XYZ file of N, CA and C in Angstrom:
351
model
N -25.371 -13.478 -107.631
C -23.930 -13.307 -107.645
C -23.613 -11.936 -107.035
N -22.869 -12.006 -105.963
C -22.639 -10.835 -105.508
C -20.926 -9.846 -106.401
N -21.440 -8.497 -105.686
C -20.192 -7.746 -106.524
C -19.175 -8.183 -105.673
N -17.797 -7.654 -106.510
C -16.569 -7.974 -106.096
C -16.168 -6.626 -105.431
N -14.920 -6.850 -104.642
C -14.147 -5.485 -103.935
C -13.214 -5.148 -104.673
N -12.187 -4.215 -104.886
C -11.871 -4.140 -105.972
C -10.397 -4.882 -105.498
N -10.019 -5.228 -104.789
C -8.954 -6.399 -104.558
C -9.373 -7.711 -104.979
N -10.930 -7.946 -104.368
C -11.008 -8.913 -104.994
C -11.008 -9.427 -106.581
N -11.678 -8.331 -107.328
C -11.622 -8.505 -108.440
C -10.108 -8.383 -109.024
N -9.331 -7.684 -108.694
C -8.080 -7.718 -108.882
C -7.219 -9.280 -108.827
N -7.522 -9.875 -107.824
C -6.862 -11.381 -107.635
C -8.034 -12.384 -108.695
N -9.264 -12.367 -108.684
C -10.193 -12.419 -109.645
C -9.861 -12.558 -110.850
N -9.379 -11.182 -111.637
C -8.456 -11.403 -112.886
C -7.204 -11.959 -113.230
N -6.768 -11.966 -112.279
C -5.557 -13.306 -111.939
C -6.183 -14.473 -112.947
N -7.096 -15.045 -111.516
C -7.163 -16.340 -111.898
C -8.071 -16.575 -113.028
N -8.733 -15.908 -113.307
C -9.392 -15.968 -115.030
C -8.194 -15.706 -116.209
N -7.045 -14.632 -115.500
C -5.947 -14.897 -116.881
C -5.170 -16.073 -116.761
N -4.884 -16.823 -115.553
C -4.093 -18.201 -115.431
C -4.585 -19.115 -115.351
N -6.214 -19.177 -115.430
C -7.411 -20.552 -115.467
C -7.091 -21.503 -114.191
N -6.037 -22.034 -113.970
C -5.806 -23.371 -112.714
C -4.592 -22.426 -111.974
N -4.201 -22.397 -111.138
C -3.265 -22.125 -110.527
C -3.136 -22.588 -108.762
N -1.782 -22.644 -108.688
C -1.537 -22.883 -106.767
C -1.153 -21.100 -106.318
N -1.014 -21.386 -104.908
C -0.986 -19.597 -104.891
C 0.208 -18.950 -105.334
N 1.228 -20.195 -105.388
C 2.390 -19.257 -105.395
C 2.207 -18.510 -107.630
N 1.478 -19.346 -107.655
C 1.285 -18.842 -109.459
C 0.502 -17.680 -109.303
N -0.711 -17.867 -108.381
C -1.386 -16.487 -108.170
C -0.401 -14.995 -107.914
N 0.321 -15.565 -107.062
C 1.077 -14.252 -106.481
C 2.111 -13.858 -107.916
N 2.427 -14.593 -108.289
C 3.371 -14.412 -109.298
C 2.657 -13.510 -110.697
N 1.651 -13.696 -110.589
C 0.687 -13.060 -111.727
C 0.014 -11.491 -111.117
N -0.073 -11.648 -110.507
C -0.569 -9.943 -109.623
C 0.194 -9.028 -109.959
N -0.209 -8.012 -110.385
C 0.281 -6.679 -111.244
C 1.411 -6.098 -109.698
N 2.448 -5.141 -109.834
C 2.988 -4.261 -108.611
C 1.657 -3.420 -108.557
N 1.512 -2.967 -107.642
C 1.683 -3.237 -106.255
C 1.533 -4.166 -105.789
N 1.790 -6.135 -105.527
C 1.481 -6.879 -104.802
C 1.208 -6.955 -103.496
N -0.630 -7.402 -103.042
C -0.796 -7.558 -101.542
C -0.042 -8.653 -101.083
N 0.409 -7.987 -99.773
C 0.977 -9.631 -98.781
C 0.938 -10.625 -99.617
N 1.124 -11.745 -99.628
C 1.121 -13.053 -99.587
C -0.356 -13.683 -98.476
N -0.044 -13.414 -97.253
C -1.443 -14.163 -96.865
C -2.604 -13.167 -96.888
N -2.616 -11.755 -97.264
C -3.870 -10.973 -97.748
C -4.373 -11.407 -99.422
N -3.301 -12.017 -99.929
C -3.568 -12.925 -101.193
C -4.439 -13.947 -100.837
N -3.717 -14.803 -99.949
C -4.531 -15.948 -99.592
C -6.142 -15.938 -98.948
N -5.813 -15.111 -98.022
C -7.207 -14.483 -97.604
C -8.547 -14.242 -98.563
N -8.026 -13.219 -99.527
C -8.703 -13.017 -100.555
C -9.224 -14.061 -101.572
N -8.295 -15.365 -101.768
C -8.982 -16.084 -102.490
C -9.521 -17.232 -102.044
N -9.735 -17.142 -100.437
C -10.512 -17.705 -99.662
C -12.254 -17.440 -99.632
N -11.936 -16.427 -99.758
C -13.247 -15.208 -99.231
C -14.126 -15.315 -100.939
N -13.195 -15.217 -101.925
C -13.540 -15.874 -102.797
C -14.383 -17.361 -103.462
N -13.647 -18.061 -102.756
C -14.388 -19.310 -102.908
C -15.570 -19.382 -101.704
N -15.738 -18.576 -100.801
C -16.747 -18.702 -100.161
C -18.337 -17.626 -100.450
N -17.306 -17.250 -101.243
C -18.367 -16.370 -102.260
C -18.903 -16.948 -103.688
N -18.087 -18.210 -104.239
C -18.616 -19.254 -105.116
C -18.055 -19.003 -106.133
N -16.783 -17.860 -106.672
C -16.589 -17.622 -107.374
C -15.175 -18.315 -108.058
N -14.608 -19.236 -107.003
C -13.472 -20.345 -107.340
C -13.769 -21.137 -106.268
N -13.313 -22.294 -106.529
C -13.167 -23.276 -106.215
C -11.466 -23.942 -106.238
N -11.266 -25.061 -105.503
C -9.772 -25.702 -105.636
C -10.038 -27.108 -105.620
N -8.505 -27.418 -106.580
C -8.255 -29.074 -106.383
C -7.352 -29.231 -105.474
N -7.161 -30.334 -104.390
C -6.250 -30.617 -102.922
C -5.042 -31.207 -104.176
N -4.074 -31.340 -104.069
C -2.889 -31.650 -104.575
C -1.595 -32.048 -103.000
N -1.886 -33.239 -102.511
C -1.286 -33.284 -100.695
C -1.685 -31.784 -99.912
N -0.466 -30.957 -99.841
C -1.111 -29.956 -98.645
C -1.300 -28.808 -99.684
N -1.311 -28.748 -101.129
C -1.421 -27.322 -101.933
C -2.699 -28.113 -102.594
N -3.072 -26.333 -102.738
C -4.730 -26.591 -103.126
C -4.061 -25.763 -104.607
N -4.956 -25.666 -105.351
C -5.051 -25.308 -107.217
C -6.036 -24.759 -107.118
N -6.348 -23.025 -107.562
C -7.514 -23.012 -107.536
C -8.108 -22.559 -108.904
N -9.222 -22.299 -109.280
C -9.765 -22.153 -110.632
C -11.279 -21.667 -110.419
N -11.579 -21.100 -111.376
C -12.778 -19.981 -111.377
C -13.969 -20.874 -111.899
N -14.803 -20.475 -111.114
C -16.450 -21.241 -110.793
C -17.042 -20.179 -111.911
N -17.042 -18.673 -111.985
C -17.836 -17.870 -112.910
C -17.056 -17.432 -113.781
N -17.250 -17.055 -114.829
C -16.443 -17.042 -115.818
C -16.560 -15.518 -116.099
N -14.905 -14.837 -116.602
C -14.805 -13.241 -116.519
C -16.275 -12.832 -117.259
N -16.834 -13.408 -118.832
C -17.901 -12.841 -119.395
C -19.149 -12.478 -118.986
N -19.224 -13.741 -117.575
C -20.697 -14.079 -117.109
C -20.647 -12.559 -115.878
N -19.241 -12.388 -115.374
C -19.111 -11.229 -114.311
C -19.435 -9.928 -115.002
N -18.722 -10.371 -116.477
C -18.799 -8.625 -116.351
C -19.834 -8.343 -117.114
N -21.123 -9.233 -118.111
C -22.167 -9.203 -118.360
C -23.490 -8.499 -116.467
N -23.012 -9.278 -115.567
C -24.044 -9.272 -114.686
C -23.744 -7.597 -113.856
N -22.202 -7.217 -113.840
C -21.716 -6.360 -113.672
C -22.694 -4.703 -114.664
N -22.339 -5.177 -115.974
C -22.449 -4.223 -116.544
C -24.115 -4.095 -116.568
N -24.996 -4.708 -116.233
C -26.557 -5.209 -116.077
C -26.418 -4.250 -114.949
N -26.026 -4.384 -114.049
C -26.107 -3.512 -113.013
C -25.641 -1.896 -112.767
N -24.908 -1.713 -113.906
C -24.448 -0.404 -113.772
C -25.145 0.401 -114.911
N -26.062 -0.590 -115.721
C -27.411 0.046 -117.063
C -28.382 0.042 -116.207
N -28.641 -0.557 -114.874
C -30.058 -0.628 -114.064
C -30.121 0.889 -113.235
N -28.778 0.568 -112.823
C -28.421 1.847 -111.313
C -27.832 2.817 -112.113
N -27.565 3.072 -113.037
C -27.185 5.074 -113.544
C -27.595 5.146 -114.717
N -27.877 4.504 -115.615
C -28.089 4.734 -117.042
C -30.160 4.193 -116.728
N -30.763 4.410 -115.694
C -32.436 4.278 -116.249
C -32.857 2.745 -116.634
N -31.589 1.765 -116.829
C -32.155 0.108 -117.130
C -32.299 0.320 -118.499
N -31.330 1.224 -119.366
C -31.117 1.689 -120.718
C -29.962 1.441 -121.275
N -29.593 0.199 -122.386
C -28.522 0.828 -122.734
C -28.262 1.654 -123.860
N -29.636 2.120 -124.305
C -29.045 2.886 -125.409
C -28.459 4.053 -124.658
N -29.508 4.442 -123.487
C -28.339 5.684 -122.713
C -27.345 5.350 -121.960
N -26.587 4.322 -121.866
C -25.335 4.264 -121.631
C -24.258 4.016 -122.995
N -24.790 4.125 -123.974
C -24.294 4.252 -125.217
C -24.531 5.600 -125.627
N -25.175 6.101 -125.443
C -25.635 7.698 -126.090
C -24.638 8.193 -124.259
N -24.543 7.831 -123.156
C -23.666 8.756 -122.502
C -21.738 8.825 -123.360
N -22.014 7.962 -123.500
C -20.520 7.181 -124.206
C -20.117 8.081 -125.390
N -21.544 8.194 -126.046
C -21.194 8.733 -127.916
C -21.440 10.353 -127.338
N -21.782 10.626 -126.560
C -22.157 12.247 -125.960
C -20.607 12.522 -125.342
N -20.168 11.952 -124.702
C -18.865 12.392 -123.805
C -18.108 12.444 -125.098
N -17.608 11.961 -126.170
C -17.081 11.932 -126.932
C -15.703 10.885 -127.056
N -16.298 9.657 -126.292
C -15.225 8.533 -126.081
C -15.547 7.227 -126.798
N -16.276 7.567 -127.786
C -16.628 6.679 -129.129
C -15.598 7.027 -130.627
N -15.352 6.404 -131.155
C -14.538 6.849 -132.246
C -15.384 6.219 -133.172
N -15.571 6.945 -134.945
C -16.550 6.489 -136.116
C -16.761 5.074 -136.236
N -15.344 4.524 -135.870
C -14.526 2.829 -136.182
C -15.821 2.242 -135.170
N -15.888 2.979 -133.622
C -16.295 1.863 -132.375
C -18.057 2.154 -132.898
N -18.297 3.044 -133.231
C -20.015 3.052 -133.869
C -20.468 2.424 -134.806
N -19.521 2.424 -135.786
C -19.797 1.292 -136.954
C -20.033 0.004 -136.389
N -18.455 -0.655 -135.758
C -18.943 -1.531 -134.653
C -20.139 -2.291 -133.965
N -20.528 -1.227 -133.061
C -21.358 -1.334 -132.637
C -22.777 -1.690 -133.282
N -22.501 -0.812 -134.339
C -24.002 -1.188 -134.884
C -23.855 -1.719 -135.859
N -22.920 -3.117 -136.308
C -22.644 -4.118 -136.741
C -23.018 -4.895 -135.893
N -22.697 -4.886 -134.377
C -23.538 -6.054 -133.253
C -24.718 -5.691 -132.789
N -25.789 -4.729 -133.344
C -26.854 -4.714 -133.123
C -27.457 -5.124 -133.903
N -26.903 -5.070 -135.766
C -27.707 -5.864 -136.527
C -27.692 -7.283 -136.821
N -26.691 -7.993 -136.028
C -26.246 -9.852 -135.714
C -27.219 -9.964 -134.809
């Protein structure tokens, strides 16, 4: 699975927050600043040729809907950013986290409530 651009992932989260959509629903869901209309389209072209949506034909409008699912991205995502800066560690991308001081008592407890499940 390759990474996303960050437009792409941007139209990306679109369609994982609207599950099925035609474009004009896409465009309608895109945060301001909205790209073009056909740099929209573009993008979720380039998308499905990247495997990451797919569409249903509906006469001349296509529907499109997500082939990988946001968890499976940002699991393979975050695999990659514990491989390439954190050593293929996550306790040190957890100890960079609890070191910077952007952990709160609440998110450690947490945490190590889902290490002992």
């Amino acid at each position: 699975m390759k990474e996303l651009t960050k437009l792409e992932e941007e139209i990306m989260q679109v369609i994982w927050q609207i599950g099925k959509g035609f474009a004009n629903d896409i465009m309608a869901a895109i945060p301001e600043p909205k790209p073009a209309y056909n740099t929209a389209l573009t993008i979720v072209r380039i998308l499905e040729r990247k495997g990451f949506v797919a569409y249903e034909t509906f006469g001349k409008a296509h529907q499109y809907y997500p082939l990988v699912s946001k968890d499976e991205y940002s699991k393979k995502i975050l695999t990659g950013v514990v491989k390439n800066y954190f050593n293929n560690s996550f306790r040190n991308l957890v100890s960079a986290f609890a070191d910077g001081k952007n952990l709160t008592l609440k998110d450690l407890e947490e945490l190590k409530k889902l290490i002992n499940e």
